[in-house]
Amino acid sequence: MYADLQVSLKASQGVTNYNTINEKTEHLYKILVIGELGAGKTSIIKRYVHQFFSQHYRATIGVDFALKVLNWDPATIIRLQLWDIAGQERFGNMTRVYYKEAVGAFIVFDVTRSATFDAVVKWKQDLDSKVQLSDGSPIPCVLLANKCDQQKEGIVNLPIKMDDYCKEKNFAAWFETSAKENINIEEAAKFLVHKILQNDNIKDNSIDEHYDGIKLSLNQSPDRLKKICYC
């Protein structure tokens, strides 16, 4: 496991790799997926990377990895190195190693278990204390309210309070997600990549227009508003 970790760390050094193959530019970004045990982190990654969901739960031990390749536009390929970090790792000493070189993060909680939401602030504090951008600012972090296809507990039922919470805790946005029903997984990932690209000084007007369109539809659809909110 440690040897694999060292290899992956070396692969992520430099954060962004620029290679021209058939006139395409490639970028490599390391993204963390963190949160309490059983929040659905692994299921989200499997849905996003492999379009797969299983009811059978197996707890992640330590850290696992997945790679998602995005054809962002005709001239750009983005490779996302997703680090699936076990829920109990916040209590260990390895998170500083796991977080190294990350440029974005998801924090996941289970909407059916309010205790997993209570732990979000501790994960965010741990993240902000151990990894920053080159200018010292926090890396962009998106909060995922997972298992939204089930009965929800707590303030996640009150979008306005969730908005206020995310602004207070410096989240870039929050999304209601469901790995089972494939709700908002792609949208959340696109939003986070957009934030990473902004920090990487890459101009991408097309994604701005895309999200402006979503925001317009939010104003017209109260049901949609519960599922995507921007801080």
Tab-separated table of C-alpha atoms in Angstrom:
chain	number	residue	atom	x	y	z
A	1	MET	CA	0.000	0.000	0.000
A	2	TYR	CA	2.715	2.516	0.944
A	3	ALA	CA	4.681	1.751	-2.238
A	4	ASP	CA	1.543	2.356	-4.290
A	5	LEU	CA	1.008	5.606	-2.413
A	6	GLN	CA	4.533	6.782	-3.197
A	7	VAL	CA	4.018	6.026	-6.895
A	8	SER	CA	0.746	7.943	-6.923
A	9	LEU	CA	2.303	10.877	-5.108
A	10	LYS	CA	5.063	11.054	-7.683
A	11	ALA	CA	2.480	10.894	-10.448
A	12	SER	CA	0.701	13.885	-8.966
A	13	GLN	CA	3.783	16.064	-8.520
A	14	GLY	CA	3.546	19.340	-10.400
A	15	VAL	CA	-0.250	19.178	-10.253
A	16	THR	CA	-0.669	20.101	-13.891
A	17	ASN	CA	1.155	18.333	-16.684
A	18	TYR	CA	1.151	19.903	-20.117
A	19	ASN	CA	1.745	17.525	-22.996
A	20	THR	CA	0.891	18.065	-26.607
A	21	ILE	CA	-0.328	14.921	-28.345
A	22	ASN	CA	-2.100	15.448	-31.654
A	23	GLU	CA	-2.256	19.144	-30.751
A	24	LYS	CA	-4.151	18.468	-27.524
A	25	THR	CA	-3.146	19.856	-24.156
A	26	GLU	CA	-3.345	17.538	-21.156
A	27	HIS	CA	-3.797	18.501	-17.515
A	28	LEU	CA	-3.520	16.241	-14.479
A	29	TYR	CA	-5.341	17.252	-11.287
A	30	LYS	CA	-5.485	15.505	-7.943
A	31	ILE	CA	-8.896	15.638	-6.240
A	32	LEU	CA	-9.685	14.406	-2.732
A	33	VAL	CA	-12.956	12.694	-1.805
A	34	ILE	CA	-13.332	12.800	1.980
A	35	GLY	CA	-16.022	12.494	4.640
A	36	GLU	CA	-17.346	10.156	7.308
A	37	LEU	CA	-17.461	6.369	7.068
A	38	GLY	CA	-20.424	5.177	5.013
A	39	ALA	CA	-21.252	8.558	3.476
A	40	GLY	CA	-20.997	7.082	-0.023
A	41	LYS	CA	-17.615	8.370	-1.220
A	42	THR	CA	-16.634	5.159	-2.997
A	43	SER	CA	-20.077	4.819	-4.589
A	44	ILE	CA	-19.862	8.375	-5.940
A	45	ILE	CA	-16.463	7.679	-7.479
A	46	LYS	CA	-17.609	4.388	-9.011
A	47	ARG	CA	-20.669	6.071	-10.493
A	48	TYR	CA	-18.607	8.941	-11.887
A	49	VAL	CA	-15.717	6.904	-13.267
A	50	HIS	CA	-17.361	3.598	-14.207
A	51	GLN	CA	-21.092	4.446	-14.341
A	52	PHE	CA	-21.611	1.639	-11.838
A	53	PHE	CA	-23.503	1.310	-8.549
A	54	SER	CA	-23.671	-1.592	-6.108
A	55	GLN	CA	-25.788	-2.021	-2.988
A	56	HIS	CA	-23.012	-4.084	-1.444
A	57	TYR	CA	-20.946	-1.909	0.893
A	58	ARG	CA	-17.243	-2.445	1.505
A	59	ALA	CA	-15.425	0.053	3.688
A	60	THR	CA	-12.346	1.666	2.177
A	61	ILE	CA	-9.159	0.964	4.128
A	62	GLY	CA	-6.578	3.741	4.017
A	63	VAL	CA	-6.858	5.244	0.554
A	64	ASP	CA	-7.933	4.078	-2.885
A	65	PHE	CA	-7.462	5.685	-6.298
A	66	ALA	CA	-9.390	6.149	-9.528
A	67	LEU	CA	-8.680	7.990	-12.772
A	68	LYS	CA	-11.269	9.874	-14.802
A	69	VAL	CA	-10.353	11.205	-18.254
A	70	LEU	CA	-12.357	14.152	-19.568
A	71	ASN	CA	-12.344	15.420	-23.135
A	72	TRP	CA	-12.951	18.923	-21.845
A	73	ASP	CA	-12.961	20.573	-25.258
A	74	PRO	CA	-11.522	19.732	-28.713
A	75	ALA	CA	-8.080	20.946	-27.619
A	76	THR	CA	-7.979	19.859	-23.959
A	77	ILE	CA	-7.834	16.571	-22.096
A	78	ILE	CA	-8.168	16.623	-18.314
A	79	ARG	CA	-7.151	13.670	-16.163
A	80	LEU	CA	-8.608	13.629	-12.672
A	81	GLN	CA	-6.801	11.541	-10.082
A	82	LEU	CA	-9.491	10.861	-7.470
A	83	TRP	CA	-8.272	9.927	-3.992
A	84	ASP	CA	-10.897	8.003	-2.052
A	85	ILE	CA	-9.834	8.469	1.578
A	86	ALA	CA	-11.306	6.252	4.278
A	87	GLY	CA	-13.704	7.910	6.720
A	88	GLN	CA	-11.656	7.033	9.785
A	89	GLU	CA	-8.461	8.577	8.379
A	90	ARG	CA	-9.229	11.998	9.876
A	91	PHE	CA	-8.254	10.504	13.211
A	92	GLY	CA	-4.877	9.288	11.930
A	93	ASN	CA	-1.632	10.970	10.967
A	94	MET	CA	-1.570	10.143	7.256
A	95	THR	CA	-3.992	12.728	5.907
A	96	ARG	CA	-1.226	15.288	5.420
A	97	VAL	CA	0.488	12.807	3.093
A	98	TYR	CA	-2.760	11.937	1.336
A	99	TYR	CA	-3.701	15.596	0.830
A	100	LYS	CA	-0.338	16.614	-0.632
A	101	GLU	CA	-0.524	18.269	-4.074
A	102	ALA	CA	-4.343	18.198	-4.195
A	103	VAL	CA	-5.982	21.079	-6.061
A	104	GLY	CA	-9.635	20.362	-5.254
A	105	ALA	CA	-11.813	18.321	-2.924
A	106	PHE	CA	-15.254	16.920	-2.305
A	107	ILE	CA	-16.513	16.499	1.242
A	108	VAL	CA	-19.363	13.990	1.339
A	109	PHE	CA	-22.054	13.480	3.972
A	110	ASP	CA	-25.078	11.182	4.163
A	111	VAL	CA	-28.361	13.110	4.231
A	112	THR	CA	-30.016	10.254	6.155
A	113	ARG	CA	-27.516	10.526	9.048
A	114	SER	CA	-27.177	13.999	10.539
A	115	ALA	CA	-24.053	12.933	12.456
A	116	THR	CA	-22.163	12.740	9.149
A	117	PHE	CA	-23.114	16.363	8.484
A	118	ASP	CA	-21.967	17.381	11.961
A	119	ALA	CA	-18.519	16.002	11.077
A	120	VAL	CA	-18.244	18.038	7.859
A	121	VAL	CA	-16.762	21.070	9.614
A	122	LYS	CA	-14.008	18.916	11.127
A	123	TRP	CA	-13.109	17.501	7.716
A	124	LYS	CA	-13.052	21.013	6.257
A	125	GLN	CA	-10.801	22.293	9.040
A	126	ASP	CA	-8.488	19.317	8.594
A	127	LEU	CA	-8.352	19.910	4.844
A	128	ASP	CA	-7.706	23.659	5.081
A	129	SER	CA	-4.969	23.182	7.673
A	130	LYS	CA	-3.024	20.649	5.615
A	131	VAL	CA	-3.231	21.705	1.976
A	132	GLN	CA	-3.350	25.103	0.278
A	133	LEU	CA	-2.904	26.571	-3.172
A	134	SER	CA	0.421	28.144	-4.089
A	135	ASP	CA	-0.827	31.549	-2.886
A	136	GLY	CA	-1.784	30.102	0.503
A	137	SER	CA	-5.547	30.133	-0.075
A	138	PRO	CA	-7.712	27.046	0.511
A	139	ILE	CA	-8.215	24.622	-2.348
A	140	PRO	CA	-11.738	24.726	-3.842
A	141	CYS	CA	-14.032	22.336	-1.991
A	142	VAL	CA	-17.546	21.227	-2.927
A	143	LEU	CA	-19.937	19.766	-0.351
A	144	LEU	CA	-21.961	16.740	-1.502
A	145	ALA	CA	-25.228	15.954	0.295
A	146	ASN	CA	-25.331	12.316	-0.757
A	147	LYS	CA	-28.172	9.742	-0.840
A	148	CYS	CA	-30.685	12.471	-1.679
A	149	ASP	CA	-33.030	9.801	-3.069
A	150	GLN	CA	-33.783	8.853	0.555
A	151	GLN	CA	-35.449	10.600	3.513
A	152	LYS	CA	-33.304	13.537	4.638
A	153	GLU	CA	-32.408	14.685	8.147
A	154	GLY	CA	-31.319	18.105	9.419
A	155	ILE	CA	-30.729	21.428	7.693
A	156	VAL	CA	-30.229	19.815	4.299
A	157	ASN	CA	-34.032	20.108	4.118
A	158	LEU	CA	-33.606	23.901	4.239
A	159	PRO	CA	-31.630	25.044	1.148
A	160	ILE	CA	-31.312	28.628	2.388
A	161	LYS	CA	-29.641	27.469	5.603
A	162	MET	CA	-27.387	25.177	3.585
A	163	ASP	CA	-26.395	28.144	1.430
A	164	ASP	CA	-25.534	30.168	4.539
A	165	TYR	CA	-23.586	27.253	5.998
A	166	CYS	CA	-21.503	26.850	2.830
A	167	LYS	CA	-20.713	30.553	2.679
A	168	GLU	CA	-19.677	30.558	6.329
A	169	LYS	CA	-17.441	27.488	5.933
A	170	ASN	CA	-16.004	28.628	2.579
A	171	PHE	CA	-17.365	25.872	0.331
A	172	ALA	CA	-17.426	26.681	-3.380
A	173	ALA	CA	-20.887	25.101	-3.689
A	174	TRP	CA	-23.060	22.270	-2.446
A	175	PHE	CA	-24.967	19.661	-4.418
A	176	GLU	CA	-27.551	17.088	-3.494
A	177	THR	CA	-26.263	13.844	-5.011
A	178	SER	CA	-27.244	10.216	-5.339
A	179	ALA	CA	-24.802	7.618	-6.578
A	180	LYS	CA	-27.666	5.110	-6.809
A	181	GLU	CA	-29.873	7.298	-9.010
A	182	ASN	CA	-26.957	9.135	-10.693
A	183	ILE	CA	-28.124	12.576	-9.545
A	184	ASN	CA	-25.745	15.554	-9.891
A	185	ILE	CA	-22.508	13.520	-9.874
A	186	GLU	CA	-21.396	14.831	-13.271
A	187	GLU	CA	-22.630	18.343	-12.490
A	188	ALA	CA	-20.702	18.535	-9.215
A	189	ALA	CA	-17.523	17.275	-10.872
A	190	LYS	CA	-17.798	19.759	-13.730
A	191	PHE	CA	-18.291	22.585	-11.275
A	192	LEU	CA	-15.206	21.616	-9.260
A	193	VAL	CA	-13.074	21.223	-12.389
A	194	HIS	CA	-14.209	24.663	-13.500
A	195	LYS	CA	-13.025	26.119	-10.182
A	196	ILE	CA	-9.688	24.315	-10.543
A	197	LEU	CA	-9.261	25.686	-14.051
A	198	GLN	CA	-9.958	29.189	-12.795
A	199	ASN	CA	-7.210	28.791	-10.219
A	200	ASP	CA	-4.945	27.435	-12.934
A	201	ASN	CA	-5.553	30.616	-14.949
A	202	ILE	CA	-7.227	28.793	-17.800
A	203	LYS	CA	-10.021	30.767	-19.418
A	204	ASP	CA	-13.077	28.710	-20.281
A	205	ASN	CA	-16.077	30.781	-21.283
A	206	SER	CA	-18.096	27.781	-22.395
A	207	ILE	CA	-18.430	26.387	-18.898
A	208	ASP	CA	-19.354	29.837	-17.575
A	209	GLU	CA	-22.199	29.955	-20.087
A	210	HIS	CA	-23.215	26.411	-19.135
A	211	TYR	CA	-23.512	27.262	-15.446
A	212	ASP	CA	-25.160	30.588	-16.135
A	213	GLY	CA	-27.808	28.576	-17.942
A	214	ILE	CA	-28.240	26.268	-14.980
A	215	LYS	CA	-28.569	29.224	-12.616
A	216	LEU	CA	-31.253	30.687	-14.891
A	217	SER	CA	-33.195	27.430	-14.796
A	218	LEU	CA	-32.844	27.349	-11.001
A	219	ASN	CA	-34.713	30.621	-10.771
A	220	GLN	CA	-37.517	29.061	-12.787
A	221	SER	CA	-37.678	25.675	-11.029
A	222	PRO	CA	-38.015	25.416	-7.218
A	223	ASP	CA	-37.610	21.624	-7.374
A	224	ARG	CA	-34.261	21.984	-9.148
A	225	LEU	CA	-33.128	24.538	-6.557
A	226	LYS	CA	-33.013	21.804	-3.917
A	227	LYS	CA	-30.460	19.887	-5.903
A	228	ILE	CA	-27.843	22.451	-6.962
A	229	CYS	CA	-26.830	25.479	-4.917
A	230	TYR	CA	-23.930	27.877	-5.363
A	231	CYS	CA	-22.170	29.655	-2.525
